Amino acid sequence: MGPGGACWRGGGAGLRRWLSSRAPAPRICVVGSGPAGFYTAQHILKHHDLAQVDIYEKLPVPFGLVRFGVAPDHPEVKNVINTFTHTARSDRCAYYGNVTVGRDVTVGELQQAYHAVVLSYGAEDNRVLGIPGENLSGVYSARAFVGWYNGLPENRDLKPDLSCETALILGHGNVALDIARILLSPLDFLRKTDITDCSLAALACSKVKRVWLAGRRGPLQVAFTIKELREMINLPGTQPVLNPADFTGLENAVKDAPRPRKRLTELMIKTALEKHREKAVMAQAAVPRQWGLKFQRSPQEVLPTADGMRVRGVRMALTRLEGSGDSAKAVPTGDMEELECGLVLSSIGYRSLPLDPAVPFDTQHSIIPNNLGRVMGVPGIRPVSFSEWEKIDAAEVARGKAAGKPREKIVDPQEMLQLIGH
């Protein structure tokens, strides 16, 4: 599941046996044509000269998150499509788009047709906030919003309302920064990308000029990376709004932190101090578009307008941190605050959905139960080769000879398999 995928049958030593040059050409099925699926196919084709790989995709078009998740202004990240295309053009690789596994063909049928089935269909849903008001008009998941501007068919009719001045993004990851950047980017920048025409038209009419990104924990726990933060800081026509008080004492706290975390925190501190001074200078000037980070705030309720139809703000609990580093937990202090906004985007992660009734699924964690990628809760079928049958044959003949018979047939399949080390 997700980036790593899960192997339905033939995992571990069994799969390596099937992929050995001594065995007949193994046929492998990969469900999902995103990065995980293509990297799996690429690895198999590279390391096993006889293997045949078939890739199944529910959409007519391939590449998954590379096509529908990567921001349109990040074309360099999409260059991996060239490598995937080379893989798909291999004589030993076949692509079958517009086939939904679990509906058009079952996993059981795939099991019968292939030596191994790799499930790499990714996370097709978003995590929910689980708070009152999250279904109000004006509240969207990051997954749906990203799918909208990237042309994911299921999100083409989203039509987000961008008529407000303030947007709130819940989450401190790279996807949250992607959304903020798209909302605030100059149109001339976006016109040169592969963003969809309908999204560009909507953004051209957008009234959003202020974007807040709120997270439950502090600056030392943000999940975005320095490249995306730097892009946001340097975005033309926008002003970062970071409160220097949020970073008090953090310079010492990150002295011994891993280099990426240290550099990221230092950039936030530097930006907070510089922009705080610039803000005083610019107070009398025209205010540009703004974005900012809000820390230690946990959403409790999406607040409705007077008619109860749309979002007008979010009530958030202020938190304190227990512990330190990535393991720090946000604990409510009891204090609350309300942040006014007309657009809320929840960027708190994606989750997977069940694929087929025959495939075990952990609904609590939204994953296929697996051990190092191999699906748990199902038998791992390992075929018996003819040379292994000959070992069984020899054992039967030896037992028969001891009893004065041509052979003593072994009638227990488990005993047969134990005899050959299965």
Coordinates of C-alpha atoms in Angstrom, one line a residue:
M1 CA 0.0 0.0 0.0
G2 CA 1.0 3.6 -0.5
P3 CA 4.6 4.3 -1.6
G4 CA 5.9 0.8 -0.8
G5 CA 3.0 -1.3 -2.1
A6 CA 2.1 -4.8 -0.8
C7 CA 2.8 -8.1 -2.4
W8 CA -0.3 -10.4 -2.5
R9 CA 1.4 -13.7 -3.0
G10 CA 4.9 -15.1 -3.5
G11 CA 6.6 -12.6 -1.2
G12 CA 10.1 -13.1 0.3
A13 CA 12.0 -16.3 -0.7
G14 CA 9.1 -17.6 -2.7
L15 CA 9.1 -14.6 -5.0
R16 CA 12.9 -14.7 -5.4
R17 CA 12.6 -18.4 -6.3
W18 CA 10.0 -17.6 -9.1
L19 CA 12.2 -14.8 -10.4
S20 CA 15.3 -16.9 -10.6
S21 CA 16.6 -17.7 -14.1
R22 CA 16.0 -21.5 -13.5
A23 CA 12.3 -21.1 -13.3
P24 CA 9.9 -20.4 -16.2
A25 CA 9.3 -16.8 -17.1
P26 CA 7.5 -15.4 -14.1
R27 CA 4.4 -13.2 -14.7
I28 CA 4.0 -10.3 -12.2
C29 CA 0.9 -8.1 -11.9
V30 CA 1.2 -4.6 -10.6
V31 CA -2.0 -2.9 -9.5
G32 CA -1.6 0.9 -9.8
S33 CA 0.5 2.9 -12.2
G34 CA 1.8 5.6 -9.9
P35 CA 5.5 5.9 -8.8
A36 CA 5.3 2.8 -6.5
G37 CA 3.9 0.7 -9.3
F38 CA 6.4 1.9 -12.0
Y39 CA 9.4 1.6 -9.6
T40 CA 8.3 -1.9 -8.8
A41 CA 8.0 -2.8 -12.5
Q42 CA 11.3 -1.1 -13.2
H43 CA 13.1 -3.0 -10.5
I44 CA 11.8 -6.4 -11.6
L45 CA 12.6 -5.9 -15.3
K46 CA 16.1 -4.6 -14.5
H47 CA 17.1 -7.5 -12.2
H48 CA 15.2 -10.5 -13.8
D49 CA 15.8 -11.0 -17.5
L50 CA 12.8 -13.3 -18.1
A51 CA 10.1 -11.6 -16.0
Q52 CA 7.0 -10.2 -17.6
V53 CA 5.2 -7.4 -15.8
D54 CA 1.6 -6.2 -16.4
I55 CA 0.5 -2.9 -14.9
Y56 CA -3.2 -2.3 -14.3
E57 CA -4.6 1.2 -13.8
K58 CA -8.2 2.3 -13.2
L59 CA -7.8 5.5 -15.1
P60 CA -7.2 5.6 -18.9
V61 CA -3.9 7.5 -18.2
P62 CA -0.9 6.4 -16.1
F63 CA 1.5 7.9 -13.6
G64 CA -0.7 8.5 -10.6
L65 CA 0.6 11.2 -8.2
V66 CA 3.3 12.3 -10.7
R67 CA 0.5 13.5 -13.0
F68 CA -2.2 14.4 -10.4
G69 CA -0.3 15.2 -7.2
V70 CA 2.9 17.1 -8.1
A71 CA 2.3 20.8 -8.3
P72 CA 2.0 22.2 -11.8
D73 CA 4.9 24.7 -11.1
H74 CA 7.2 21.8 -10.3
P75 CA 7.8 20.3 -13.8
E76 CA 11.3 19.1 -12.8
V77 CA 9.7 16.6 -10.4
K78 CA 7.6 15.2 -13.3
N79 CA 10.7 14.4 -15.4
V80 CA 10.5 10.9 -13.8
I81 CA 7.7 10.3 -16.3
N82 CA 10.4 9.8 -19.0
T83 CA 11.9 6.9 -17.0
F84 CA 8.5 5.4 -16.5
T85 CA 7.7 5.7 -20.2
H86 CA 10.9 3.8 -21.0
T87 CA 9.8 1.1 -18.6
A88 CA 6.3 0.9 -20.1
R89 CA 7.7 0.6 -23.7
S90 CA 9.7 -2.5 -22.7
D91 CA 8.7 -5.7 -24.6
R92 CA 8.3 -7.3 -21.2
C93 CA 6.0 -4.7 -19.8
A94 CA 2.3 -4.2 -20.7
Y95 CA 0.0 -1.3 -19.5
Y96 CA -3.7 -1.8 -19.1
G97 CA -5.5 1.4 -18.3
N98 CA -9.2 1.9 -17.7
V99 CA -9.3 -1.4 -15.7
T100 CA -10.6 -1.2 -12.1
V101 CA -9.3 -4.1 -10.0
G102 CA -12.0 -5.2 -7.6
R103 CA -14.7 -4.4 -10.2
D104 CA -13.7 -5.3 -13.7
V105 CA -11.4 -8.1 -12.5
T106 CA -11.0 -9.5 -9.1
V107 CA -7.8 -10.0 -7.1
G108 CA -8.7 -13.7 -7.0
E109 CA -8.7 -13.8 -10.8
L110 CA -5.3 -12.0 -10.9
Q111 CA -4.0 -14.6 -8.5
Q112 CA -4.9 -17.4 -10.8
A113 CA -3.2 -15.6 -13.8
Y114 CA 0.0 -14.4 -12.2
H115 CA 2.8 -15.7 -10.0
A116 CA 2.6 -12.6 -7.8
V117 CA 0.3 -9.6 -7.5
V118 CA 1.7 -6.3 -6.1
L119 CA -0.9 -3.9 -4.7
S120 CA 0.4 -0.3 -5.2
Y121 CA -2.8 1.5 -5.8
G122 CA -2.0 4.2 -3.2
A123 CA -4.3 6.3 -1.0
E124 CA -7.5 7.2 -2.7
D125 CA -9.2 9.1 0.1
N126 CA -8.4 11.8 2.6
R127 CA -8.3 11.8 6.4
V128 CA -11.2 13.6 8.0
L129 CA -11.0 16.2 10.7
G130 CA -13.8 14.7 12.7
I131 CA -15.1 18.0 14.0
P132 CA -18.4 19.8 13.7
G133 CA -18.9 21.9 10.5
E134 CA -16.3 20.2 8.3
N135 CA -19.1 19.5 5.7
L136 CA -20.0 23.2 5.4
S137 CA -19.7 24.8 2.0
G138 CA -16.2 26.3 1.6
V139 CA -14.4 23.4 3.3
Y140 CA -12.4 21.1 1.1
S141 CA -9.8 18.4 1.5
A142 CA -6.3 19.1 0.2
R143 CA -6.6 15.9 -1.9
A144 CA -9.7 17.2 -3.7
F145 CA -8.3 20.7 -4.2
V146 CA -5.0 19.4 -5.6
G147 CA -6.9 17.0 -7.8
W148 CA -9.0 19.9 -9.1
Y149 CA -6.1 22.1 -10.2
N150 CA -4.1 19.1 -11.5
G151 CA -7.0 17.6 -13.6
L152 CA -7.9 14.5 -11.7
P153 CA -11.2 13.4 -13.3
E154 CA -13.0 12.8 -10.1
N155 CA -12.4 16.3 -8.9
R156 CA -13.0 18.2 -12.2
D157 CA -16.3 19.6 -11.0
L158 CA -15.2 20.8 -7.6
K159 CA -15.6 24.5 -8.3
P160 CA -14.1 25.8 -5.1
D161 CA -15.5 29.2 -3.9
L162 CA -12.5 31.6 -3.9
S163 CA -14.6 34.7 -3.3
C164 CA -13.2 35.3 0.3
E165 CA -10.0 37.2 1.2
T166 CA -8.7 34.8 3.9
A167 CA -8.0 31.1 3.5
L168 CA -7.0 28.7 6.2
I169 CA -5.0 25.6 5.4
L170 CA -4.8 23.0 8.2
G171 CA -1.5 21.2 8.0
H172 CA 2.2 22.0 7.9
G173 CA 3.4 19.6 5.1
N174 CA 4.6 20.2 1.5
V175 CA 1.1 19.7 0.2
A176 CA -0.1 22.6 2.4
L177 CA 2.6 24.8 1.0
D178 CA 1.8 23.7 -2.6
I179 CA -1.8 24.8 -2.1
A180 CA -0.8 28.1 -0.5
R181 CA 1.6 28.8 -3.4
I182 CA -1.0 28.0 -6.0
L183 CA -3.5 30.3 -4.3
L184 CA -1.1 33.2 -4.2
S185 CA 1.1 32.7 -7.3
P186 CA 1.0 35.4 -10.0
L187 CA -1.2 34.2 -12.9
D188 CA 1.7 34.7 -15.4
F189 CA 3.6 32.0 -13.5
L190 CA 0.7 29.6 -13.6
R191 CA -0.1 30.2 -17.3
K192 CA 3.3 28.6 -18.2
T193 CA 2.4 25.4 -16.3
D194 CA 0.2 22.4 -17.1
I195 CA -2.5 23.6 -14.6
T196 CA -6.0 23.0 -16.1
D197 CA -7.8 25.9 -17.9
C198 CA -10.8 25.8 -15.6
S199 CA -8.6 26.1 -12.5
L200 CA -6.6 29.0 -14.0
A201 CA -9.8 30.8 -14.8
A202 CA -11.1 30.3 -11.3
L203 CA -7.8 31.5 -9.8
A204 CA -7.9 34.6 -12.1
C205 CA -11.1 35.6 -10.4
S206 CA -9.9 34.6 -6.9
K207 CA -10.3 37.2 -4.1
V208 CA -7.9 35.3 -1.8
K209 CA -5.1 37.5 -0.7
R210 CA -4.2 36.0 2.7
V211 CA -3.4 32.4 3.5
W212 CA -2.7 31.0 7.0
L213 CA -1.2 27.6 7.5
A214 CA -2.0 26.2 11.0
G215 CA -0.6 23.1 12.7
R216 CA -1.2 21.4 16.1
R217 CA 2.5 21.4 17.0
G218 CA 5.5 23.8 16.8
P219 CA 8.2 25.0 14.4
L220 CA 10.4 22.0 15.2
Q221 CA 7.7 19.6 14.1
V222 CA 6.7 21.0 10.7
A223 CA 6.7 18.4 7.9
F224 CA 7.5 20.6 4.9
T225 CA 11.0 20.8 3.5
I226 CA 13.3 23.7 3.0
K227 CA 13.0 23.8 -0.8
E228 CA 9.2 24.3 -0.6
L229 CA 9.6 26.9 2.2
R230 CA 12.1 28.9 0.3
E231 CA 9.9 28.9 -2.8
M232 CA 7.1 30.3 -0.6
I233 CA 9.3 33.0 1.0
N234 CA 10.5 34.1 -2.4
L235 CA 7.1 34.1 -4.1
P236 CA 6.7 37.5 -6.0
G237 CA 4.0 39.8 -4.7
T238 CA 3.7 38.0 -1.4
Q239 CA 4.8 38.8 2.2
P240 CA 5.5 36.1 4.8
V241 CA 4.0 36.8 8.2
L242 CA 5.9 34.9 10.9
N243 CA 5.8 35.9 14.5
P244 CA 9.3 36.1 16.0
A245 CA 7.9 35.1 19.4
D246 CA 7.1 31.6 18.0
F247 CA 10.8 31.0 17.5
T248 CA 12.1 32.2 20.9
G249 CA 14.9 30.0 22.1
L250 CA 14.8 27.7 19.1
E251 CA 18.3 28.6 17.8
N252 CA 19.8 26.8 20.8
A253 CA 17.3 24.0 20.6
V254 CA 18.4 23.0 17.0
K255 CA 22.1 23.3 17.5
D256 CA 22.4 19.5 17.7
A257 CA 19.5 18.7 15.4
P258 CA 20.0 16.9 12.1
R259 CA 21.2 19.3 9.4
P260 CA 17.9 19.4 7.4
R261 CA 15.9 20.3 10.5
K262 CA 18.5 22.8 11.6
R263 CA 18.6 24.6 8.2
L264 CA 14.8 24.6 8.0
T265 CA 14.4 26.1 11.4
E266 CA 17.1 28.7 10.9
L267 CA 15.4 29.8 7.7
M268 CA 12.1 30.3 9.5
I269 CA 13.8 32.3 12.3
K270 CA 15.7 34.5 9.7
T271 CA 12.4 35.1 7.8
A272 CA 10.5 35.9 11.0
L273 CA 13.0 38.5 12.1
E274 CA 13.6 40.1 8.7
K275 CA 9.9 40.3 7.7
H276 CA 9.0 41.6 11.1
R277 CA 11.2 44.6 10.5
E278 CA 10.0 45.0 6.9
K279 CA 6.4 44.9 8.1
A280 CA 7.0 48.1 10.1
V281 CA 8.5 49.8 7.1
M282 CA 5.7 48.7 4.8
A283 CA 2.9 49.6 7.2
Q284 CA 2.0 52.7 5.2
A285 CA 2.5 51.0 1.8
A286 CA 0.0 48.9 -0.1
V287 CA -0.3 45.5 1.6
P288 CA 0.7 42.7 -0.8
R289 CA -0.7 39.2 -0.6
Q290 CA 0.3 37.5 2.6
W291 CA 0.8 34.1 4.0
G292 CA 1.8 32.9 7.5
L293 CA 2.4 30.0 9.8
K294 CA 0.4 29.5 12.9
F295 CA 1.7 27.0 15.5
Q296 CA 0.2 25.0 18.3
R297 CA -3.4 25.4 17.2
S298 CA -5.8 22.4 16.9
P299 CA -9.1 22.8 15.0
Q300 CA -12.2 22.1 17.1
E301 CA -15.1 23.4 15.1
V302 CA -15.7 24.9 11.7
L303 CA -18.0 27.9 12.3
P304 CA -21.0 28.6 10.1
T305 CA -22.3 31.9 8.7
A306 CA -25.6 33.2 10.0
D307 CA -27.6 31.2 7.5
G308 CA -25.7 28.0 8.6
M309 CA -24.6 27.3 5.0
R310 CA -21.0 28.4 4.6
V311 CA -17.8 28.6 6.6
R312 CA -17.0 31.9 8.4
G313 CA -14.1 30.8 10.5
V314 CA -12.6 28.0 12.6
R315 CA -12.4 27.7 16.4
M316 CA -9.1 26.4 17.5
A317 CA -7.7 25.1 20.7
L318 CA -4.3 26.4 21.7
T319 CA -1.9 23.6 22.6
R320 CA 1.3 23.0 24.5
L321 CA 3.9 20.4 23.6
E322 CA 4.7 17.4 25.8
G323 CA 8.0 15.8 24.8
S324 CA 10.4 17.1 22.2
G325 CA 11.4 16.6 18.6
D326 CA 9.3 14.6 16.2
S327 CA 7.7 12.6 19.0
A328 CA 6.3 15.7 20.8
K329 CA 2.5 15.6 21.4
A330 CA 0.2 18.6 21.3
V331 CA -2.0 18.9 24.4
P332 CA -4.8 21.4 24.6
T333 CA -4.2 24.2 27.1
G334 CA -7.9 25.0 27.6
D335 CA -7.7 28.3 25.8
M336 CA -9.5 28.9 22.5
E337 CA -9.3 31.3 19.6
E338 CA -11.3 31.9 16.5
L339 CA -9.8 32.6 13.1
E340 CA -12.0 34.2 10.5
C341 CA -11.8 32.8 7.0
G342 CA -14.1 31.9 4.1
L343 CA -12.1 29.0 2.8
V344 CA -10.8 26.0 4.7
L345 CA -8.5 23.4 3.2
S346 CA -7.7 20.3 5.3
S347 CA -4.2 19.0 4.5
I348 CA -3.8 16.4 7.3
G349 CA -3.0 13.4 5.1
Y350 CA -4.4 10.8 2.8
R351 CA -5.8 7.3 3.6
S352 CA -6.2 4.1 1.6
L353 CA -9.5 2.4 0.8
P354 CA -10.2 -1.4 0.5
L355 CA -9.6 -2.8 -2.9
D356 CA -11.3 -6.1 -3.0
P357 CA -13.3 -8.2 -0.4
A358 CA -10.6 -10.9 -0.8
V359 CA -7.8 -8.6 0.4
P360 CA -7.5 -8.1 4.1
F361 CA -7.9 -4.5 5.2
D362 CA -7.2 -2.7 8.5
T363 CA -9.9 -0.1 8.7
Q364 CA -8.5 1.5 11.8
H365 CA -5.2 2.3 10.2
S366 CA -6.4 2.3 6.6
I367 CA -3.8 -0.1 5.4
I368 CA -3.5 -3.6 4.0
P369 CA -1.9 -5.6 6.9
N370 CA 1.6 -6.7 5.7
N371 CA 4.9 -7.9 7.0
L372 CA 7.7 -6.2 5.0
G373 CA 5.3 -5.7 2.2
R374 CA 3.8 -9.2 2.1
V375 CA 0.1 -9.3 2.7
M376 CA -0.8 -11.0 6.1
G377 CA -3.8 -13.1 6.8
V378 CA -3.6 -15.1 3.5
P379 CA -1.7 -18.2 2.5
G380 CA 1.5 -17.4 0.5
I381 CA 1.3 -19.9 -2.3
R382 CA 4.7 -21.4 -3.4
P383 CA 4.5 -23.6 -6.6
V384 CA 6.3 -26.9 -6.6
S385 CA 8.8 -27.3 -9.4
F386 CA 9.3 -30.5 -11.3
S387 CA 12.7 -31.1 -9.7
E388 CA 11.1 -30.8 -6.3
W389 CA 8.5 -33.4 -7.4
E390 CA 11.4 -35.7 -8.2
K391 CA 12.5 -35.3 -4.6
I392 CA 9.1 -36.4 -3.4
D393 CA 9.1 -39.2 -6.0
A394 CA 12.5 -40.5 -4.7
A395 CA 11.2 -40.4 -1.1
E396 CA 8.2 -42.4 -2.1
V397 CA 10.3 -45.0 -4.0
A398 CA 12.7 -45.3 -1.0
R399 CA 9.8 -45.9 1.4
G400 CA 8.3 -48.4 -0.9
K401 CA 11.6 -50.3 -1.3
A402 CA 11.8 -50.7 2.4
A403 CA 8.4 -52.3 2.4
G404 CA 9.0 -54.4 -0.6
K405 CA 6.7 -52.2 -2.8
P406 CA 7.4 -50.1 -6.0
R407 CA 6.6 -47.0 -3.9
E408 CA 4.8 -45.8 -0.8
K409 CA 2.7 -42.9 -1.8
I410 CA 2.7 -39.8 0.5
V411 CA -0.9 -38.8 1.0
D412 CA -0.5 -35.7 3.2
P413 CA 0.2 -32.5 1.1
Q414 CA 1.8 -30.9 4.1
E415 CA 4.2 -33.8 4.5
M416 CA 5.0 -33.4 0.8
L417 CA 5.8 -29.7 1.2
Q418 CA 7.9 -30.3 4.3
L419 CA 9.9 -32.9 2.5
I420 CA 11.0 -30.3 -0.1
G421 CA 11.5 -27.5 2.5
H422 CA 8.4 -25.5 1.8

